[in-house]
Coordinates of C-alpha atoms in Angstrom, one line a residue:
X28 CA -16.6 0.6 30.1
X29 CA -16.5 3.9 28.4
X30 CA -19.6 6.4 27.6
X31 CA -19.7 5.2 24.0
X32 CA -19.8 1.3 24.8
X33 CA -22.5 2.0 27.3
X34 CA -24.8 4.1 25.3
X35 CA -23.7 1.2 22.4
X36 CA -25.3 -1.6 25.2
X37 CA -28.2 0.7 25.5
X38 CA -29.9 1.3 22.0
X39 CA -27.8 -0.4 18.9
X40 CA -26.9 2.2 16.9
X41 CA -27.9 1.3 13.3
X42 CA -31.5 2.3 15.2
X43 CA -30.2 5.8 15.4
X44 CA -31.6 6.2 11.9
X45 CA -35.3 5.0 13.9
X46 CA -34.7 8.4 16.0
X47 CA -33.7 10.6 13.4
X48 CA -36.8 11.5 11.9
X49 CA -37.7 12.5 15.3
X50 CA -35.0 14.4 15.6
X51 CA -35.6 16.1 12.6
X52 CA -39.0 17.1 13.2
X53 CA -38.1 18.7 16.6
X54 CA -35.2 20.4 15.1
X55 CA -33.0 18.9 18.0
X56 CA -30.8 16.3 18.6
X57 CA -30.7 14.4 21.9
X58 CA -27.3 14.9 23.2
X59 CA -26.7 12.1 25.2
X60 CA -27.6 10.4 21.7
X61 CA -25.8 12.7 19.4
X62 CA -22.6 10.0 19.2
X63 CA -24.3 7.4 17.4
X64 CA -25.2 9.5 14.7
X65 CA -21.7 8.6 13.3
X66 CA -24.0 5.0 12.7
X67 CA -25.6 7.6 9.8
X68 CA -22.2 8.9 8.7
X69 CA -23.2 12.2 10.6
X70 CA -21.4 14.5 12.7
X71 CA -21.5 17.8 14.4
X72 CA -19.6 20.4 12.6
X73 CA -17.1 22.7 14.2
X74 CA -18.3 24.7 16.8
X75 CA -20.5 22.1 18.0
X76 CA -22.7 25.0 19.5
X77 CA -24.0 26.7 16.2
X78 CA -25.8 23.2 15.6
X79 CA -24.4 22.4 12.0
X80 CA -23.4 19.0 10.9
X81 CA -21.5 17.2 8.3
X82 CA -21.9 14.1 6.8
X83 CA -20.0 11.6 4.8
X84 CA -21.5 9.3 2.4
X85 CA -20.4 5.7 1.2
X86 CA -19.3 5.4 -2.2
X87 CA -20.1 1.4 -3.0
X88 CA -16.7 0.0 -5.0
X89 CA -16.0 3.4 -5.8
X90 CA -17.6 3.6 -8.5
X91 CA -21.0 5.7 -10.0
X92 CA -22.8 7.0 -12.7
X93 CA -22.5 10.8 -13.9
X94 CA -26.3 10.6 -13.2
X95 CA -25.2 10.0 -9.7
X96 CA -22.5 12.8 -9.7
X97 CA -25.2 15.3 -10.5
X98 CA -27.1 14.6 -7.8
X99 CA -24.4 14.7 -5.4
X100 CA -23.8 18.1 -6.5
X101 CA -27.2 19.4 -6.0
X102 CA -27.4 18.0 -2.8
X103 CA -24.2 20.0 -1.8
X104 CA -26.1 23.6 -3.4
X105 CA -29.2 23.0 -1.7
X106 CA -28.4 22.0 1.7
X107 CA -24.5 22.4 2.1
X108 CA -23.6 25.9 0.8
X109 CA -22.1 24.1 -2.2
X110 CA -19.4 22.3 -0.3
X111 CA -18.3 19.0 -1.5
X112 CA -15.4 16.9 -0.9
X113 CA -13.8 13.5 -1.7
X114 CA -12.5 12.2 1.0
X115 CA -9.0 9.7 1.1
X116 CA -11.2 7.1 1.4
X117 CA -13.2 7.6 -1.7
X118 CA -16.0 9.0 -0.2
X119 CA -18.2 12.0 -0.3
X120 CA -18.0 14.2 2.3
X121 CA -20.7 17.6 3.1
X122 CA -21.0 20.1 5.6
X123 CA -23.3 22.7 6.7
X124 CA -26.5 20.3 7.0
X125 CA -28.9 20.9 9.8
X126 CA -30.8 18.4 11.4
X127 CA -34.4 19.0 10.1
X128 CA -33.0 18.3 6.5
X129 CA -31.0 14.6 7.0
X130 CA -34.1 13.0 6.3
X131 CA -34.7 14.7 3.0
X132 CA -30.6 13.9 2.1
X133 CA -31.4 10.3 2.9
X134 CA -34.2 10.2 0.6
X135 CA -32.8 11.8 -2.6
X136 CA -29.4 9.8 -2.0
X137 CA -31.2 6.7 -2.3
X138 CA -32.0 6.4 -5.5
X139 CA -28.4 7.6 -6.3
X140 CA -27.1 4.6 -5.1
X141 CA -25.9 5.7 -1.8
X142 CA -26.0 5.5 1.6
X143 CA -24.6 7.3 4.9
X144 CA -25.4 3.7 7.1
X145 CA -21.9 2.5 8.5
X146 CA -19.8 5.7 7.0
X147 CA -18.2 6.5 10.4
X148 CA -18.6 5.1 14.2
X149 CA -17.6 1.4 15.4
X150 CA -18.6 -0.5 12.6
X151 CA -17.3 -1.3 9.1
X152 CA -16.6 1.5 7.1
X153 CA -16.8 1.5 3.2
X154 CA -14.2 -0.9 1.8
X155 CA -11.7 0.8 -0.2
X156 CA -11.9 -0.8 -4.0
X157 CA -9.2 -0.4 -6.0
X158 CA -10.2 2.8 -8.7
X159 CA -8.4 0.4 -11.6
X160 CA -10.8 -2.6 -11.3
X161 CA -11.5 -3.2 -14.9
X162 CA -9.0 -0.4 -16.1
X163 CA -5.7 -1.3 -15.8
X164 CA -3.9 -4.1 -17.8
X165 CA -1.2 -5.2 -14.7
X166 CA -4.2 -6.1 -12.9
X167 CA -5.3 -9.6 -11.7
X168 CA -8.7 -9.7 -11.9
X169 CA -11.3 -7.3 -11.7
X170 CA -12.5 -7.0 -8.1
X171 CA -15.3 -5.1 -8.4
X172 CA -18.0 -8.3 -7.4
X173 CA -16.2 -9.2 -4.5
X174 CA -15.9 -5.8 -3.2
X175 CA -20.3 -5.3 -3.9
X176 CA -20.5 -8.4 -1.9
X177 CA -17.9 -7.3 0.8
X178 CA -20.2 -4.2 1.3
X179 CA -23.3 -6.4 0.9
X180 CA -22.4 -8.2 3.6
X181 CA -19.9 -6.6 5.9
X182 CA -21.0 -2.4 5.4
X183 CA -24.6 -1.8 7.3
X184 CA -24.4 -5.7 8.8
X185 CA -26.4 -5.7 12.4
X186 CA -24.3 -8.1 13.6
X187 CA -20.7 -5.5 13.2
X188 CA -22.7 -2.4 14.4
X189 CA -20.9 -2.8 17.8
X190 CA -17.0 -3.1 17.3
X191 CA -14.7 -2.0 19.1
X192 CA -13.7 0.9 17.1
X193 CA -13.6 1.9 13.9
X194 CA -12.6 -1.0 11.2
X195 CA -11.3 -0.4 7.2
X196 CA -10.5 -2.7 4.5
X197 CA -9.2 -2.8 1.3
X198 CA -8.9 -4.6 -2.0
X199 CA -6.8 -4.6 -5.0
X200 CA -5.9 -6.2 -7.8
X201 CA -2.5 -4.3 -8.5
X202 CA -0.7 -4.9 -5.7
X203 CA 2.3 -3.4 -7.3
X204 CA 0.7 0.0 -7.6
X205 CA -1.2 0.2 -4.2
X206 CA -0.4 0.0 -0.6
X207 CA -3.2 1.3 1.0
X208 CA -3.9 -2.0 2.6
X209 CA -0.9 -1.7 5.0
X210 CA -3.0 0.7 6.8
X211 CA -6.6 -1.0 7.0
X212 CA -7.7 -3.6 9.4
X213 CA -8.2 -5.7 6.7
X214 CA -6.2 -5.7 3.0
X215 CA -6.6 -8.4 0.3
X216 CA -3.9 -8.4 -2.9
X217 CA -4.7 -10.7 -5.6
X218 CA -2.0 -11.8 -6.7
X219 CA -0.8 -15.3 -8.8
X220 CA 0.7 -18.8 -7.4
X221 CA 1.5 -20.9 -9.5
X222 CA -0.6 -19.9 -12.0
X223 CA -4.0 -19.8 -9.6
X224 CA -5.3 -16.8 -8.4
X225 CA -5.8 -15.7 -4.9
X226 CA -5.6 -12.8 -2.2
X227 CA -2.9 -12.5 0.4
X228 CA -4.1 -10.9 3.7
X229 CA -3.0 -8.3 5.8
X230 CA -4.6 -7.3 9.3
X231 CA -3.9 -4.9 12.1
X232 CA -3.1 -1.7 9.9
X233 CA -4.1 1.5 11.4
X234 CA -2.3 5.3 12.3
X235 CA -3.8 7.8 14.8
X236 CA -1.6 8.8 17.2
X237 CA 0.2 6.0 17.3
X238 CA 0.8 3.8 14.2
X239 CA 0.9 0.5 13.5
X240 CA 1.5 -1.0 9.9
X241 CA -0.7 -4.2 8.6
X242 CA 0.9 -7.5 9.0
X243 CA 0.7 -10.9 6.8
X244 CA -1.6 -13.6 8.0
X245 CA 0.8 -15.8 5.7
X246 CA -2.6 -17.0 4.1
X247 CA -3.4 -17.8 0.4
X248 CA -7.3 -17.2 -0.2
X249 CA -9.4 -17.9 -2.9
X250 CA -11.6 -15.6 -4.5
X251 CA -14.8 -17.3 -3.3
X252 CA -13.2 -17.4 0.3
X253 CA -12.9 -13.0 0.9
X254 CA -16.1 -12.5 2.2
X255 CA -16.5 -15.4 5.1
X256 CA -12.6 -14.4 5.6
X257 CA -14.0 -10.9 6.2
X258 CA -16.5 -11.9 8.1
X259 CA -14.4 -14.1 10.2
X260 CA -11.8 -11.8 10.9
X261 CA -14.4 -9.1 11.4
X262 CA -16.1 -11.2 13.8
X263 CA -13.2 -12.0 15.8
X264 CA -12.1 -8.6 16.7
X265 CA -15.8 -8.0 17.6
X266 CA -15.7 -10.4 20.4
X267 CA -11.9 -10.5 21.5
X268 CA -11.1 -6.8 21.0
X269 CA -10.5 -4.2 23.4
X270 CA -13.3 -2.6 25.0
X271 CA -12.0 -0.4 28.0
X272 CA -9.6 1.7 26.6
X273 CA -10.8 3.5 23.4
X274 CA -7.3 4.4 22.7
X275 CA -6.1 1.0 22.5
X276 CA -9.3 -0.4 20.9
X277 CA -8.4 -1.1 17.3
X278 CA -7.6 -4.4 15.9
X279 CA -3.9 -3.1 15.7
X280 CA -3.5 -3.6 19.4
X281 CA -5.1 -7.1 19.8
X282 CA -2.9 -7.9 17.1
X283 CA 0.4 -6.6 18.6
X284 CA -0.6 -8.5 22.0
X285 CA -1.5 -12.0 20.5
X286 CA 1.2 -11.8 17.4
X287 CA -0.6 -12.3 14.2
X288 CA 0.1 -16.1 14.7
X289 CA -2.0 -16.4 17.1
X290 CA -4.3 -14.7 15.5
X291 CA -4.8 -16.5 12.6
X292 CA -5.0 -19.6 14.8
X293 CA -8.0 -18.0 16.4
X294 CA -9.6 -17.4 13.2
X295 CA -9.5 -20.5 11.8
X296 CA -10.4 -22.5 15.0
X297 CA -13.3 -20.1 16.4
X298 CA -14.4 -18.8 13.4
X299 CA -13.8 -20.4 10.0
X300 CA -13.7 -23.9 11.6
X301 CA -10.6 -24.8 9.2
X302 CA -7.4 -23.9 8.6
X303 CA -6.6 -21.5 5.9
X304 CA -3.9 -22.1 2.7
X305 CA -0.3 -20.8 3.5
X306 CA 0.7 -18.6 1.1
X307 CA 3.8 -16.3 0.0
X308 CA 3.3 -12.2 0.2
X309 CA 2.1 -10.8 -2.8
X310 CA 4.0 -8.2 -5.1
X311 CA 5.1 -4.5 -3.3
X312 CA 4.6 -1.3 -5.0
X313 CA 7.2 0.8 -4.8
X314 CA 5.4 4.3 -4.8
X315 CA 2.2 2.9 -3.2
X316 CA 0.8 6.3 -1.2
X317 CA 0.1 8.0 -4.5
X318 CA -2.6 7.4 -7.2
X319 CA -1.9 6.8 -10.7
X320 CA -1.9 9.6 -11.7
X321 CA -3.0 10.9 -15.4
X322 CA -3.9 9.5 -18.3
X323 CA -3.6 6.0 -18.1
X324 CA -4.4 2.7 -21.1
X325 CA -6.7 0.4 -20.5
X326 CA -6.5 -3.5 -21.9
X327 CA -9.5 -2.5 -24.6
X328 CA -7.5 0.1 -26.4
X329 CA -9.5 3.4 -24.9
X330 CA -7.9 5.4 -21.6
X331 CA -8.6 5.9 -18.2
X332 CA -8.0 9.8 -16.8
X333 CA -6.8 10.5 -13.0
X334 CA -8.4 14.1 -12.4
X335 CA -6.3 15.3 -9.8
X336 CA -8.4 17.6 -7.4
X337 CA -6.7 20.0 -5.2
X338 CA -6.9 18.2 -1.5
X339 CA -10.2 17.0 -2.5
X340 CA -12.5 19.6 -3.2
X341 CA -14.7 19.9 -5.7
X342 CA -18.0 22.3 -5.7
X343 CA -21.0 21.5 -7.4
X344 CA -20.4 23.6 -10.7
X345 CA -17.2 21.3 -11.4
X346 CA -19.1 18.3 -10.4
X347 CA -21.5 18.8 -12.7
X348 CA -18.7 19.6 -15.1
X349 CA -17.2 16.5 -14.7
X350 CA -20.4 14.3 -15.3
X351 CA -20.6 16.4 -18.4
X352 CA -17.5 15.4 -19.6
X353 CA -17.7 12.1 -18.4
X354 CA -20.2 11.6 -20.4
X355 CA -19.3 13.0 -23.7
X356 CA -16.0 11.3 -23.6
X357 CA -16.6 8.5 -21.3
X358 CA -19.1 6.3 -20.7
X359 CA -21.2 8.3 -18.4
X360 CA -19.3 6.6 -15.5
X361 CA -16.6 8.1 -12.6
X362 CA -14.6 6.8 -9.6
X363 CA -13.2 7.9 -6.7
X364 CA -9.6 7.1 -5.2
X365 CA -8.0 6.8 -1.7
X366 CA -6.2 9.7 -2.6
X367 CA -9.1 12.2 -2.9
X368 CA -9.0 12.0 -6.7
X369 CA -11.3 11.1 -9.6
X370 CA -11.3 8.7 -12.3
X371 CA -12.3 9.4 -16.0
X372 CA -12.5 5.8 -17.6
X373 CA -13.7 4.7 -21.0
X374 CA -12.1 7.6 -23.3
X375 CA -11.0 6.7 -26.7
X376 CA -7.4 7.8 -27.7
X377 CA -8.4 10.6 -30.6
X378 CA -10.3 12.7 -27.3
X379 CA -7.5 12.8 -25.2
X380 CA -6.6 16.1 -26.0
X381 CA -10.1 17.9 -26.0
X382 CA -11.0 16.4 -22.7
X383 CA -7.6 17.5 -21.4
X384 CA -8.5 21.3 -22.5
X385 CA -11.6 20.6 -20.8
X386 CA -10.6 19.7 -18.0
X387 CA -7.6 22.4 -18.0
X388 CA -10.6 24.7 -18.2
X389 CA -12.1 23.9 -15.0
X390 CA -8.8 23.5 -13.2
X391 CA -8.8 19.7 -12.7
X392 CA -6.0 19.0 -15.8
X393 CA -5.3 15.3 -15.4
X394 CA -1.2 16.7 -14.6
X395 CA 0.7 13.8 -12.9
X396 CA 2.3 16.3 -10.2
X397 CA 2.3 17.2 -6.8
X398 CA -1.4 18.4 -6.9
X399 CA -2.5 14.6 -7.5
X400 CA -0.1 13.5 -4.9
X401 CA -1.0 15.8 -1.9
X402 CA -4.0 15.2 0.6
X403 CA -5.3 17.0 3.6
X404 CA -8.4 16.6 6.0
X405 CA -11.0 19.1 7.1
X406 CA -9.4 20.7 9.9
X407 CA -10.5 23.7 11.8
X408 CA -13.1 24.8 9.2
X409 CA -15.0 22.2 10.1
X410 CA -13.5 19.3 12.6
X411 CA -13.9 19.7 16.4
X412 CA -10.8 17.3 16.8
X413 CA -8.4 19.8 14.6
X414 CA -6.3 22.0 15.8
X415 CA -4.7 23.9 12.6
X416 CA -6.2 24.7 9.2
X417 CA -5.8 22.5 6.5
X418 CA -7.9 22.8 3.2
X419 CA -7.3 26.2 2.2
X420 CA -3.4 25.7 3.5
X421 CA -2.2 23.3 1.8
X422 CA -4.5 24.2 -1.7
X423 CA -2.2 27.7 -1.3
X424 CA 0.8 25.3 -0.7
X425 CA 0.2 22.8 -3.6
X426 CA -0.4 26.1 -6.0
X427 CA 3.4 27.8 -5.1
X428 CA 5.0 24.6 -5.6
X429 CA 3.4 22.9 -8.1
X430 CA 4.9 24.7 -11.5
X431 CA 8.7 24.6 -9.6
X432 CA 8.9 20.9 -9.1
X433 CA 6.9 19.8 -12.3
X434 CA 9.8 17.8 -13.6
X435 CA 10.6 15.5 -10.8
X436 CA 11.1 12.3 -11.9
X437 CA 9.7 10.4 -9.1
X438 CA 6.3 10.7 -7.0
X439 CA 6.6 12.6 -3.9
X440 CA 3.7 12.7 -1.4
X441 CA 2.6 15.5 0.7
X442 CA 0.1 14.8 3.3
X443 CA -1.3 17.3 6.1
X444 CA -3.9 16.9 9.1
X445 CA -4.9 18.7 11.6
X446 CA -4.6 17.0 14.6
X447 CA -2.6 13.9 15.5
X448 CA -5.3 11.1 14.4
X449 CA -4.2 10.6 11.0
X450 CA -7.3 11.2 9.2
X451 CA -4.8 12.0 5.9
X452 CA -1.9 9.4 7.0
X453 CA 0.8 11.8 7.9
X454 CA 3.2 9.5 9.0
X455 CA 3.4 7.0 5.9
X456 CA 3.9 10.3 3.2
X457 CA 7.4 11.8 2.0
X458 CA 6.5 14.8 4.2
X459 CA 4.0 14.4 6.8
X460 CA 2.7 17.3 8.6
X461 CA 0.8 17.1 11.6
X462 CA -1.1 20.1 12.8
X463 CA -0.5 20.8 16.5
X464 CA -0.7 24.2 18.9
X465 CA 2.3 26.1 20.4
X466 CA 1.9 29.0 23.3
X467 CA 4.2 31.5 23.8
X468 CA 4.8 32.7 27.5
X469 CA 2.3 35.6 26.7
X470 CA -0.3 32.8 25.4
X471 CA -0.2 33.6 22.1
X472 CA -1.5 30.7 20.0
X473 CA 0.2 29.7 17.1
X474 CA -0.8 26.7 14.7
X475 CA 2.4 24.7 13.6
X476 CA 3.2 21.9 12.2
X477 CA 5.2 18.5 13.2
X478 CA 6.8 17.0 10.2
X479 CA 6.8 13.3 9.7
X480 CA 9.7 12.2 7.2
X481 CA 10.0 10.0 4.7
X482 CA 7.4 7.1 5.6
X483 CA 5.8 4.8 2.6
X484 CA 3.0 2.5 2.3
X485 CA 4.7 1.6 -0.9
X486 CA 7.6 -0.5 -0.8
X487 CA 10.2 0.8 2.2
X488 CA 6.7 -0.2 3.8
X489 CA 7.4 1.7 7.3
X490 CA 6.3 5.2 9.4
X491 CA 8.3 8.3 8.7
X492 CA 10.8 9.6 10.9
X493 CA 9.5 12.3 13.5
X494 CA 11.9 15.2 13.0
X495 CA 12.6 17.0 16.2
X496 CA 11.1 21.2 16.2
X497 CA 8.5 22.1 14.5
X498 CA 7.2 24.3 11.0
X499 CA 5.3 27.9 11.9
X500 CA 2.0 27.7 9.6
X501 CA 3.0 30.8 7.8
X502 CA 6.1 29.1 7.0
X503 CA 4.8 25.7 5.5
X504 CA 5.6 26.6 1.8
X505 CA 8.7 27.8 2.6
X506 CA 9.9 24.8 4.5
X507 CA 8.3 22.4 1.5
X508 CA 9.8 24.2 -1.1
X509 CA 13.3 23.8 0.5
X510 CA 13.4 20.6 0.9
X511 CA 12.1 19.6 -2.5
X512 CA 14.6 21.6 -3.5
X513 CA 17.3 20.2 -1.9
X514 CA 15.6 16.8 -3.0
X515 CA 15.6 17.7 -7.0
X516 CA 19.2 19.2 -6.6
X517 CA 20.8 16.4 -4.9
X518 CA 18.8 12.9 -5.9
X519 CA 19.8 10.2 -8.5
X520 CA 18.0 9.7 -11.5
X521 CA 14.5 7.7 -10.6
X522 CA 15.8 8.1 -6.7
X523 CA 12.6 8.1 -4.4
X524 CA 12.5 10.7 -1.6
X525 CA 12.8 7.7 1.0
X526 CA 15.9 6.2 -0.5
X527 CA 17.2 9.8 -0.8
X528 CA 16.3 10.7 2.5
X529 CA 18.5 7.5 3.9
X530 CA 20.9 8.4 2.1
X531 CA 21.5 11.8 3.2
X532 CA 20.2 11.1 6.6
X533 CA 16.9 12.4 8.3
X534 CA 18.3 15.1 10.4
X535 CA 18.8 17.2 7.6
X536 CA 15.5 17.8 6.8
X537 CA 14.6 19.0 10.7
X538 CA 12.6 22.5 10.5
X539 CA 15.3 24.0 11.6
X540 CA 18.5 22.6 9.7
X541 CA 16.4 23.4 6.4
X542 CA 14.8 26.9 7.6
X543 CA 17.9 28.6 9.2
X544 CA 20.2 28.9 6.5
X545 CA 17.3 30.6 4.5
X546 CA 17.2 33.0 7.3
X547 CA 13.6 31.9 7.8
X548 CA 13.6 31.3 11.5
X549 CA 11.9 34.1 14.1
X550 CA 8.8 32.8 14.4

């Protein structure tokens, strides 16, 4: 048994938020405790020594008021040196808290409508709710209930405070825009058979260091079945999953060693105590690791707006901005995206333009480009686990390639972490980087980059291709901007990166078949 599952035996650790007031009043945190603070969506910010923490912060179906927004903000001035960010699983994320003030963050996020409980550690993170629920005319039906009583009953549930490991779902409507739920635990499409409506399920999705894409239980459930499917499936890995071995603890592994046949079978016998409908896969999207990105119609004539934000952050004076301007040309309302964007919704046609200068102003233009489509995680700033930068990287990188490949044709996704556990899905992006250390013989340290080629949640459906060598920091734009350009120059017309990238072949695109002839190796 492993340190966590043993201090997990020893005090259940939903009543870490019984011992945080304590904490708070003695200004320090127990340290053979200090783990299960993840129960309270807290963790200690890099270095570990100085005492700082971060937190992240559930954002229930996505969706909140501008009201809400505000608060956020001044929560992010007055205890978090006005950082703010939205994370690629559509939650809020700050940093430089200290101990003595979590108490005071819990109270003034209450009435905002939410909550740290179950953000991180081996429970049930926030579900991931589609940001088009109600928006978007291709979708099914609007999932927005089922997704308050998923977190109702799932998020914050005593009896899933002690999984495993971590465990993320996902639910959509438009399965032929999204694929984030090939890399959750749990993803339910709605989708149509013959003419009734219903959720295909996938399990066992997950990345890290090493990835494993969701399969099909081949099931057909009913909207009034999600939750006790949740609950069973949930339930299930609780008591069969892997407990020794916290590197081979996600559902993705007890799934690769019983075959997702058997797994189903256990389900229904152990759990649901019937058998569930058999039922075909739902639609693909074909450019499913990308938002939609924009300005977008809704069914009831007005628009929804994709703000893209550059790699998800956002301080306090444009949050407030956008609550403003949610609010005179919306309907006082915002969401948040797996893809560390912002939704707009509500905004009549004539006000398009005028919240588009407004938006232009404050440097969150709703521009379907590369800025909406790249991502990155906290790295070194902040993250004891990273190894490379990441924030201020790849906004630099996003800002010299943005106004050169504003007229591709296709999406193209750009995602960057900072160590090899995935926390921005390197390996399912058109170019994944993965931040990682190399020593010279002297011991100089330098922070690189492995690239990760060509993988899709969208409709190729598979992990990229890891490309042998490996991209010097300094040299990230360089190495971007080549190979978009060889991309641009060389596709088809409405040719995807992946299709391109087959066609060409992968080993083109290695650091240093695409770096040498530009006379950019020496590193």
């Amino acid at each position: 048994m492993s340190d966590i599952e043993a201090l997990k035996k020893e005090l259940p650790p939903f009543q870490i938020f019984d011992l945080i007031p304590q904490y708070a009043a003695q200004g320090v945190i127990d340290p053979e405790r200090i783990d299960l603070l993840k129960w309270a969506g807290v963790y200690p910010q890099r270095p570990q020594e100085d005492g700082f923490l971060m937190m992240r912060v559930r954002v229930p179906t996505a969706e909140f008021s501008s009201a809400t927004l505000r608060g956020v903000a001044d929560i992010a001035e007055d205890y978090g040196r006005g950082f703010l960010d939205v994370t690629d699983r559509q939650a809020f994320q700050f940093h430089w808290l200290t101990i003595d003030k979590i108490p005071e963050i819990f109270e003034r996020l209450e009435p905002l409508g939410l909550h740290p409980k179950g953000a991180c550690g081996d429970t049930v993170r926030a579900v991931i709710a589609s940001p088009l629920s109600g928006l978007d005319a291709r979708e099914i039906l609007d999932i927005r209930p089922i997704a308050r009583s998923m977190e109702g009953t799932l998020n914050g549930n005593p009896e899933f405070q002690d999984l495993p490991r971590k465990f993320k779902m996902s639910i959509t409507a438009v399965p032929e825009l999204e694929g984030i739920h090939l890399i959750n635990d749990i993803g339910f499409l709605a989708h149509r058979v013959n003419g009734e409506v219903g959720f295909d399920v996938w399990v066992g999705g997950g990345l890290g260091a090493v990835a494993h894409l969701a399969k099909r239980l081949g099931v057909f459930v009913r909207p009034d079945e999600v939750v006790e499917v949740a609950q069973a499936i949930t339930a299930a890995y609780r008591d069969h999953g892997y407990r020794v071995n916290r590197k081979k603890s996600r559902l993705k592994y007890l799934i690769k060693d019983l075959g997702v046949e058997k797994f189903r079978e256990l389900v229904e016998t152990e759990y649901l105590g019937r058998r569930l409908q058999d039922g075909p896969a739902a639609p693909v999207a074909r450019f499913g690791g990308n938002d939609v990105l924009g300005i977008n119609p809704q069914p009831d004539g007005r628009n929804y707006v994709v703000v893209a934000t550059t790699v998800g952050r956002i301080d306090p004076f444009k949050a407030r901005r956008l609550a403003d301007l949610a609010d005179r040309y919306g309907a006082g309302v915002l969401r948040t995206t797996a893809f560390q964007n912002m939704v707009i919704p509500h905004v009549r046609t004539e006000d398009l333009a005028e919240l588009s200068a407004e938006l232009e102003a404050i440097a969150l233009a709703p521009k379907a480009t590369l800025r909406g489509t790249t991502i990155a995680c906290t790295g070194t700033q902040f993250c004891r686990l990273a190894l490379t930068e990441t924030k201020a990287r790849t906004a630099n990188l996003v800002d010299h390639i943005e106004a050169r490949f504003s007229d591709l044709d296709v999406p193209f996704t750009i995602n960057l972490t900072g160590c090899s556990n995935a926390c921005t899905r390197y390996q399912v992006a058109d170019l994944g980087f993965m931040g990682a250390n190399k020593t010279d013989p002297d011991g100089t340290v330098h922070e690189v980059y492995n690239v990760h080629l060509a993988g899709s949640i969208g409709q190729a459906q598979r992990t990229g291709t890891k490309l042998k060598g490996s991209v010097a920091a300094e040299r990230l734009n360089d190495y971007t901007e080549a190979v978009l350009s060889d991309f641009r120059a060389g596709k088809l017309p409405g040719e995807s990166f992946v299709e391109y990238a087959d066609r060409v072949g992968h080993e083109r695109f290695t650091p240093d078949a695409v770096l040498a002839p530009r006379e950019l190796v020496g590193v």
